[in-house]
Amino acid sequence: MKTTLEQWQLLQAVVSYGSFARAAEAFNRSQSSLSYQLTLMQERLGVTLLTIVGRRAELTASGQQLLAQALPLLQGFEALENRSRALKRGERARLDLVVDSIFPKDRLFSALRCFQQAYPSTQIHLTEVLRSESCAVLQQRQADVYIITPSAEMMRQGKLLLEVNFVAVVRHSHPLLDLPAPLSQDVLMRYPLIEIVSREQQQLPYRQITASENWTFTTIETAIEAVSQGVGYGWLPEERIKNQLACGELKLLPLRQGMRRATPVYLFLNQEEEQLDDETALLVSLINGRCPL
């Protein structure tokens, strides 16, 4: 005959509370019943799991090894029951969020951590997109919350959260920095430009060429790395490269104009704000709170 999940839960409780009496009280059962279950469990395993040290129940070496292996199962079962209770209360099982990749990650994950503490049973499904993909995903209306850069005609439907500053930068040893300042567009065109584009844009047979070479990347991280390695120059989110700027790895390009470019990021909802459920309303509030204008 095998051990049961309840017996492992009782064993964990005895160790946590340090006594049979307190563990029995927590499980709303008699001390003799709890003691019987743990005795039966040890008989079935053929291993002594507990020993009494003074007035406190402690695990033996074998008990420590076995309970450590069982703990992930016990925690998973507890999470399952918690989620079941949350669903019974009417909490959402899933919330879909679309975020532009330029949105500051520290603000995003700060909001998500707080949301997780309030609604641990609601899963966030996050999709990251580039600016060029924003309009298409917004038109599909398949997510609950969008943090994106819309087209000009769509802006009035959303709420401005913040503006992300892009700065023209280059590796500290790049030859552009050896030329007389300020640099003109004609000078820039003679050097490779690093751009961040979608996969669809990469595959277009005809694209506007703004430099002698255009190196395109589909993630901000690889674009930053390309500029940092001296592959070319580019406009990168200032907040994402603040450490490289501070240590001198990257340098601002002394341009005649356009050294900085501001990109607005907007919040869009799939329904009217007054109709939002509690989970979505909290997420929206947390995001708004981290984007003071």
JSON list of N, CA and C in Angstrom, two decimals, residues 13-47:
[
{"chain": "A", "resi": 13, "resn": "ALA", "atom": "N", "xyz": [3.40, 19.72, 7.82]},
{"chain": "A", "resi": 13, "resn": "ALA", "atom": "CA", "xyz": [2.80, 20.55, 8.86]},
{"chain": "A", "resi": 13, "resn": "ALA", "atom": "C", "xyz": [3.47, 20.32, 10.21]},
{"chain": "A", "resi": 14, "resn": "VAL", "atom": "N", "xyz": [3.75, 19.07, 10.54]},
{"chain": "A", "resi": 14, "resn": "VAL", "atom": "CA", "xyz": [4.39, 18.76, 11.82]},
{"chain": "A", "resi": 14, "resn": "VAL", "atom": "C", "xyz": [5.77, 19.43, 11.88]},
{"chain": "A", "resi": 15, "resn": "VAL", "atom": "N", "xyz": [6.50, 19.38, 10.77]},
{"chain": "A", "resi": 15, "resn": "VAL", "atom": "CA", "xyz": [7.83, 19.99, 10.74]},
{"chain": "A", "resi": 15, "resn": "VAL", "atom": "C", "xyz": [7.71, 21.51, 10.81]},
{"chain": "A", "resi": 16, "resn": "SER", "atom": "N", "xyz": [6.75, 22.08, 10.10]},
{"chain": "A", "resi": 16, "resn": "SER", "atom": "CA", "xyz": [6.59, 23.53, 10.08]},
{"chain": "A", "resi": 16, "resn": "SER", "atom": "C", "xyz": [6.19, 24.07, 11.45]},
{"chain": "A", "resi": 17, "resn": "TYR", "atom": "N", "xyz": [5.22, 23.40, 12.08]},
{"chain": "A", "resi": 17, "resn": "TYR", "atom": "CA", "xyz": [4.72, 23.86, 13.38]},
{"chain": "A", "resi": 17, "resn": "TYR", "atom": "C", "xyz": [5.58, 23.38, 14.54]},
{"chain": "A", "resi": 18, "resn": "GLY", "atom": "N", "xyz": [6.36, 22.32, 14.32]},
{"chain": "A", "resi": 18, "resn": "GLY", "atom": "CA", "xyz": [7.25, 21.83, 15.36]},
{"chain": "A", "resi": 18, "resn": "GLY", "atom": "C", "xyz": [6.62, 20.90, 16.36]},
{"chain": "A", "resi": 19, "resn": "SER", "atom": "N", "xyz": [5.31, 20.62, 16.20]},
{"chain": "A", "resi": 19, "resn": "SER", "atom": "CA", "xyz": [4.65, 19.72, 17.15]},
{"chain": "A", "resi": 19, "resn": "SER", "atom": "C", "xyz": [3.45, 19.07, 16.49]},
{"chain": "A", "resi": 20, "resn": "PHE", "atom": "N", "xyz": [3.09, 17.88, 17.02]},
{"chain": "A", "resi": 20, "resn": "PHE", "atom": "CA", "xyz": [1.92, 17.16, 16.52]},
{"chain": "A", "resi": 20, "resn": "PHE", "atom": "C", "xyz": [0.64, 17.93, 16.87]},
{"chain": "A", "resi": 21, "resn": "ALA", "atom": "N", "xyz": [0.61, 18.53, 18.06]},
{"chain": "A", "resi": 21, "resn": "ALA", "atom": "CA", "xyz": [-0.61, 19.18, 18.52]},
{"chain": "A", "resi": 21, "resn": "ALA", "atom": "C", "xyz": [-0.98, 20.37, 17.63]},
{"chain": "A", "resi": 22, "resn": "ARG", "atom": "N", "xyz": [-0.01, 21.21, 17.31]},
{"chain": "A", "resi": 22, "resn": "ARG", "atom": "CA", "xyz": [-0.29, 22.40, 16.50]},
{"chain": "A", "resi": 22, "resn": "ARG", "atom": "C", "xyz": [-0.62, 22.02, 15.06]},
{"chain": "A", "resi": 23, "resn": "ALA", "atom": "N", "xyz": [0.05, 20.99, 14.56]},
{"chain": "A", "resi": 23, "resn": "ALA", "atom": "CA", "xyz": [-0.26, 20.53, 13.20]},
{"chain": "A", "resi": 23, "resn": "ALA", "atom": "C", "xyz": [-1.67, 19.95, 13.14]},
{"chain": "A", "resi": 24, "resn": "ALA", "atom": "N", "xyz": [-2.05, 19.20, 14.16]},
{"chain": "A", "resi": 24, "resn": "ALA", "atom": "CA", "xyz": [-3.39, 18.62, 14.20]},
{"chain": "A", "resi": 24, "resn": "ALA", "atom": "C", "xyz": [-4.45, 19.71, 14.26]},
{"chain": "A", "resi": 25, "resn": "GLU", "atom": "N", "xyz": [-4.18, 20.77, 15.02]},
{"chain": "A", "resi": 25, "resn": "GLU", "atom": "CA", "xyz": [-5.12, 21.88, 15.12]},
{"chain": "A", "resi": 25, "resn": "GLU", "atom": "C", "xyz": [-5.27, 22.58, 13.77]},
{"chain": "A", "resi": 26, "resn": "ALA", "atom": "N", "xyz": [-4.16, 22.74, 13.06]},
{"chain": "A", "resi": 26, "resn": "ALA", "atom": "CA", "xyz": [-4.20, 23.41, 11.76]},
{"chain": "A", "resi": 26, "resn": "ALA", "atom": "C", "xyz": [-5.01, 22.61, 10.76]},
{"chain": "A", "resi": 27, "resn": "PHE", "atom": "N", "xyz": [-5.00, 21.28, 10.86]},
{"chain": "A", "resi": 27, "resn": "PHE", "atom": "CA", "xyz": [-5.74, 20.42, 9.94]},
{"chain": "A", "resi": 27, "resn": "PHE", "atom": "C", "xyz": [-7.11, 20.02, 10.48]},
{"chain": "A", "resi": 28, "resn": "ASN", "atom": "N", "xyz": [-7.46, 20.59, 11.63]},
{"chain": "A", "resi": 28, "resn": "ASN", "atom": "CA", "xyz": [-8.78, 20.35, 12.23]},
{"chain": "A", "resi": 28, "resn": "ASN", "atom": "C", "xyz": [-9.03, 18.85, 12.43]},
{"chain": "A", "resi": 29, "resn": "ARG", "atom": "N", "xyz": [-8.06, 18.20, 13.01]},
{"chain": "A", "resi": 29, "resn": "ARG", "atom": "CA", "xyz": [-8.22, 16.79, 13.33]},
{"chain": "A", "resi": 29, "resn": "ARG", "atom": "C", "xyz": [-7.55, 16.50, 14.66]},
{"chain": "A", "resi": 30, "resn": "SER", "atom": "N", "xyz": [-7.82, 15.33, 15.23]},
{"chain": "A", "resi": 30, "resn": "SER", "atom": "CA", "xyz": [-7.26, 15.02, 16.54]},
{"chain": "A", "resi": 30, "resn": "SER", "atom": "C", "xyz": [-5.77, 14.68, 16.42]},
{"chain": "A", "resi": 31, "resn": "GLN", "atom": "N", "xyz": [-5.07, 14.86, 17.53]},
{"chain": "A", "resi": 31, "resn": "GLN", "atom": "CA", "xyz": [-3.64, 14.57, 17.54]},
{"chain": "A", "resi": 31, "resn": "GLN", "atom": "C", "xyz": [-3.40, 13.08, 17.34]},
{"chain": "A", "resi": 32, "resn": "SER", "atom": "N", "xyz": [-4.26, 12.27, 17.91]},
{"chain": "A", "resi": 32, "resn": "SER", "atom": "CA", "xyz": [-4.09, 10.82, 17.77]},
{"chain": "A", "resi": 32, "resn": "SER", "atom": "C", "xyz": [-4.28, 10.38, 16.32]},
{"chain": "A", "resi": 33, "resn": "SER", "atom": "N", "xyz": [-5.23, 11.02, 15.61]},
{"chain": "A", "resi": 33, "resn": "SER", "atom": "CA", "xyz": [-5.46, 10.69, 14.20]},
{"chain": "A", "resi": 33, "resn": "SER", "atom": "C", "xyz": [-4.26, 11.07, 13.35]},
{"chain": "A", "resi": 34, "resn": "LEU", "atom": "N", "xyz": [-3.69, 12.25, 13.61]},
{"chain": "A", "resi": 34, "resn": "LEU", "atom": "CA", "xyz": [-2.52, 12.70, 12.86]},
{"chain": "A", "resi": 34, "resn": "LEU", "atom": "C", "xyz": [-1.33, 11.77, 13.13]},
{"chain": "A", "resi": 35, "resn": "SER", "atom": "N", "xyz": [-1.14, 11.44, 14.41]},
{"chain": "A", "resi": 35, "resn": "SER", "atom": "CA", "xyz": [-0.03, 10.57, 14.78]},
{"chain": "A", "resi": 35, "resn": "SER", "atom": "C", "xyz": [-0.16, 9.20, 14.12]},
{"chain": "A", "resi": 36, "resn": "TYR", "atom": "N", "xyz": [-1.39, 8.70, 14.05]},
{"chain": "A", "resi": 36, "resn": "TYR", "atom": "CA", "xyz": [-1.62, 7.40, 13.42]},
{"chain": "A", "resi": 36, "resn": "TYR", "atom": "C", "xyz": [-1.26, 7.44, 11.94]},
{"chain": "A", "resi": 37, "resn": "GLN", "atom": "N", "xyz": [-1.64, 8.51, 11.25]},
{"chain": "A", "resi": 37, "resn": "GLN", "atom": "CA", "xyz": [-1.36, 8.63, 9.82]},
{"chain": "A", "resi": 37, "resn": "GLN", "atom": "C", "xyz": [0.15, 8.67, 9.55]},
{"chain": "A", "resi": 38, "resn": "LEU", "atom": "N", "xyz": [0.89, 9.39, 10.39]},
{"chain": "A", "resi": 38, "resn": "LEU", "atom": "CA", "xyz": [2.33, 9.47, 10.17]},
{"chain": "A", "resi": 38, "resn": "LEU", "atom": "C", "xyz": [3.03, 8.16, 10.55]},
{"chain": "A", "resi": 39, "resn": "THR", "atom": "N", "xyz": [2.51, 7.47, 11.56]},
{"chain": "A", "resi": 39, "resn": "THR", "atom": "CA", "xyz": [3.06, 6.15, 11.89]},
{"chain": "A", "resi": 39, "resn": "THR", "atom": "C", "xyz": [2.82, 5.18, 10.75]},
{"chain": "A", "resi": 40, "resn": "LEU", "atom": "N", "xyz": [1.60, 5.19, 10.21]},
{"chain": "A", "resi": 40, "resn": "LEU", "atom": "CA", "xyz": [1.25, 4.33, 9.08]},
{"chain": "A", "resi": 40, "resn": "LEU", "atom": "C", "xyz": [2.13, 4.67, 7.86]},
{"chain": "A", "resi": 41, "resn": "MET", "atom": "N", "xyz": [2.36, 5.94, 7.63]},
{"chain": "A", "resi": 41, "resn": "MET", "atom": "CA", "xyz": [3.19, 6.38, 6.51]},
{"chain": "A", "resi": 41, "resn": "MET", "atom": "C", "xyz": [4.61, 5.84, 6.62]},
{"chain": "A", "resi": 42, "resn": "GLN", "atom": "N", "xyz": [5.17, 5.93, 7.82]},
{"chain": "A", "resi": 42, "resn": "GLN", "atom": "CA", "xyz": [6.54, 5.46, 8.03]},
{"chain": "A", "resi": 42, "resn": "GLN", "atom": "C", "xyz": [6.63, 3.94, 7.89]},
{"chain": "A", "resi": 43, "resn": "GLU", "atom": "N", "xyz": [5.59, 3.24, 8.31]},
{"chain": "A", "resi": 43, "resn": "GLU", "atom": "CA", "xyz": [5.56, 1.79, 8.16]},
{"chain": "A", "resi": 43, "resn": "GLU", "atom": "C", "xyz": [5.53, 1.40, 6.68]},
{"chain": "A", "resi": 44, "resn": "ARG", "atom": "N", "xyz": [4.74, 2.13, 5.90]},
{"chain": "A", "resi": 44, "resn": "ARG", "atom": "CA", "xyz": [4.64, 1.82, 4.48]},
{"chain": "A", "resi": 44, "resn": "ARG", "atom": "C", "xyz": [5.95, 2.10, 3.75]},
{"chain": "A", "resi": 45, "resn": "LEU", "atom": "N", "xyz": [6.64, 3.16, 4.18]},
{"chain": "A", "resi": 45, "resn": "LEU", "atom": "CA", "xyz": [7.91, 3.50, 3.54]},
{"chain": "A", "resi": 45, "resn": "LEU", "atom": "C", "xyz": [9.06, 2.64, 4.06]},
{"chain": "A", "resi": 46, "resn": "GLY", "atom": "N", "xyz": [8.92, 2.16, 5.29]},
{"chain": "A", "resi": 46, "resn": "GLY", "atom": "CA", "xyz": [9.99, 1.40, 5.91]},
{"chain": "A", "resi": 46, "resn": "GLY", "atom": "C", "xyz": [11.15, 2.28, 6.33]},
{"chain": "A", "resi": 47, "resn": "VAL", "atom": "N", "xyz": [10.84, 3.57, 6.57]},
{"chain": "A", "resi": 47, "resn": "VAL", "atom": "CA", "xyz": [11.87, 4.56, 6.92]},
{"chain": "A", "resi": 47, "resn": "VAL", "atom": "C", "xyz": [11.35, 5.43, 8.06]}
]
